[in-house]
Structure formats: C-alpha cells, structure tokens
GROMACS .gro file of C-alpha atoms in nm:
model
   64
    1MET     CA    1  -2.176  -0.878   1.320
    2VAL     CA    2  -2.354  -1.197   1.213
    3LYS     CA    3  -2.384  -1.059   0.860
    4ASN     CA    4  -2.011  -0.984   0.849
    5LEU     CA    5  -1.934  -1.334   0.974
    6ALA     CA    6  -2.163  -1.486   0.712
    7ASN     CA    7  -1.998  -1.279   0.437
    8LYS     CA    8  -1.654  -1.386   0.558
    9ILE     CA    9  -1.757  -1.752   0.567
   10PHE     CA   10  -1.895  -1.741   0.215
   11THR     CA   11  -1.590  -1.554   0.085
   12ASP     CA   12  -1.365  -1.816   0.242
   13LEU     CA   13  -1.591  -2.090   0.112
   14GLU     CA   14  -1.564  -1.966  -0.246
   15ASN     CA   15  -1.185  -1.963  -0.228
   16ASN     CA   16  -1.165  -2.290  -0.046
   17LEU     CA   17  -1.132  -2.657  -0.120
   18LEU     CA   18  -1.454  -2.706   0.077
   19TYR     CA   19  -1.635  -2.505  -0.189
   20LYS     CA   20  -1.525  -2.754  -0.454
   21MET     CA   21  -1.622  -3.043  -0.227
   22LEU     CA   22  -1.964  -2.889  -0.171
   23ARG     CA   23  -2.013  -2.830  -0.544
   24SER     CA   24  -1.928  -3.188  -0.634
   25THR     CA   25  -2.151  -3.321  -0.355
   26THR     CA   26  -2.436  -3.105  -0.484
   27ARG     CA   27  -2.383  -3.238  -0.835
   28TYR     CA   28  -2.377  -3.593  -0.700
   29TYR     CA   29  -2.712  -3.552  -0.529
   30GLN     CA   30  -2.862  -3.375  -0.831
   31LYS     CA   31  -2.760  -3.657  -1.065
   32ARG     CA   32  -2.862  -3.925  -0.820
   33TYR     CA   33  -3.210  -3.787  -0.767
   34GLN     CA   34  -3.281  -3.657  -1.117
   35LYS     CA   35  -3.385  -4.008  -1.217
   36GLN     CA   36  -3.653  -4.024  -0.951
   37CYS     CA   37  -3.757  -3.663  -0.998
   38LEU     CA   38  -4.099  -3.689  -0.837
   39GLN     CA   39  -4.236  -3.393  -0.646
   40LYS     CA   40  -4.231  -3.583  -0.317
   41ASP     CA   41  -3.858  -3.653  -0.357
   42TYR     CA   42  -3.777  -3.285  -0.401
   43ARG     CA   43  -3.814  -3.212  -0.032
   44SER     CA   44  -3.579  -3.491   0.074
   45VAL     CA   45  -3.318  -3.381  -0.181
   46ARG     CA   46  -3.344  -3.023  -0.060
   47ASN     CA   47  -3.308  -3.139   0.301
   48ARG     CA   48  -3.000  -3.346   0.219
   49LEU     CA   49  -2.837  -3.055   0.036
   50ALA     CA   50  -2.920  -2.821   0.323
   51PHE     CA   51  -2.759  -3.071   0.560
   52VAL     CA   52  -2.441  -3.079   0.348
   53VAL     CA   53  -2.428  -2.698   0.337
   54ASN     CA   54  -2.482  -2.673   0.713
   55GLN     CA   55  -2.214  -2.932   0.786
   56THR     CA   56  -1.967  -2.751   0.561
   57LEU     CA   57  -2.032  -2.413   0.724
   58PHE     CA   58  -2.011  -2.571   1.069
   59THR     CA   59  -1.677  -2.729   0.977
   60LEU     CA   60  -1.551  -2.390   0.856
   61LEU     CA   61  -1.653  -2.226   1.183
   62ILE     CA   62  -1.473  -2.491   1.388
   63CYS     CA   63  -1.157  -2.481   1.178
   64GLN     CA   64  -1.110  -2.106   1.203
   0.00000   0.00000   0.00000
C-alpha cells in the first residue's frame, strides 16, 4: 500500500507543476553550492535538497 502511494505520488509529481518547481530549486542549490564545492559542504547541500523533496511530497499529500 505504501509502495503504491509512493508510486502515485511520484507519477503525479512528474506530471505536476511541483515537479518543475522542485527541479528549478534543485538547480538553484546546485549552482549556488558548486562554487564552494568542498567535501564538508556536500552534506549540507544534500540535507537541504532532501528537505525540499520532503516538503514537496508533504505538500502533495496534504493537497490530495
């Protein structure tokens, strides 16, 4: 059941405006942190991106 829900969310996400928003946000963070591309920064970038993904999925769950 959880797997089906996850598949549905990601299918909706791909066809959704939120997918584009998430993609542009990801690009923004990638460009912003490429300049200071030290190994110690990688973890914080990954955490920020994970936060954005989680917020987007959470928003999708609430809106449906």
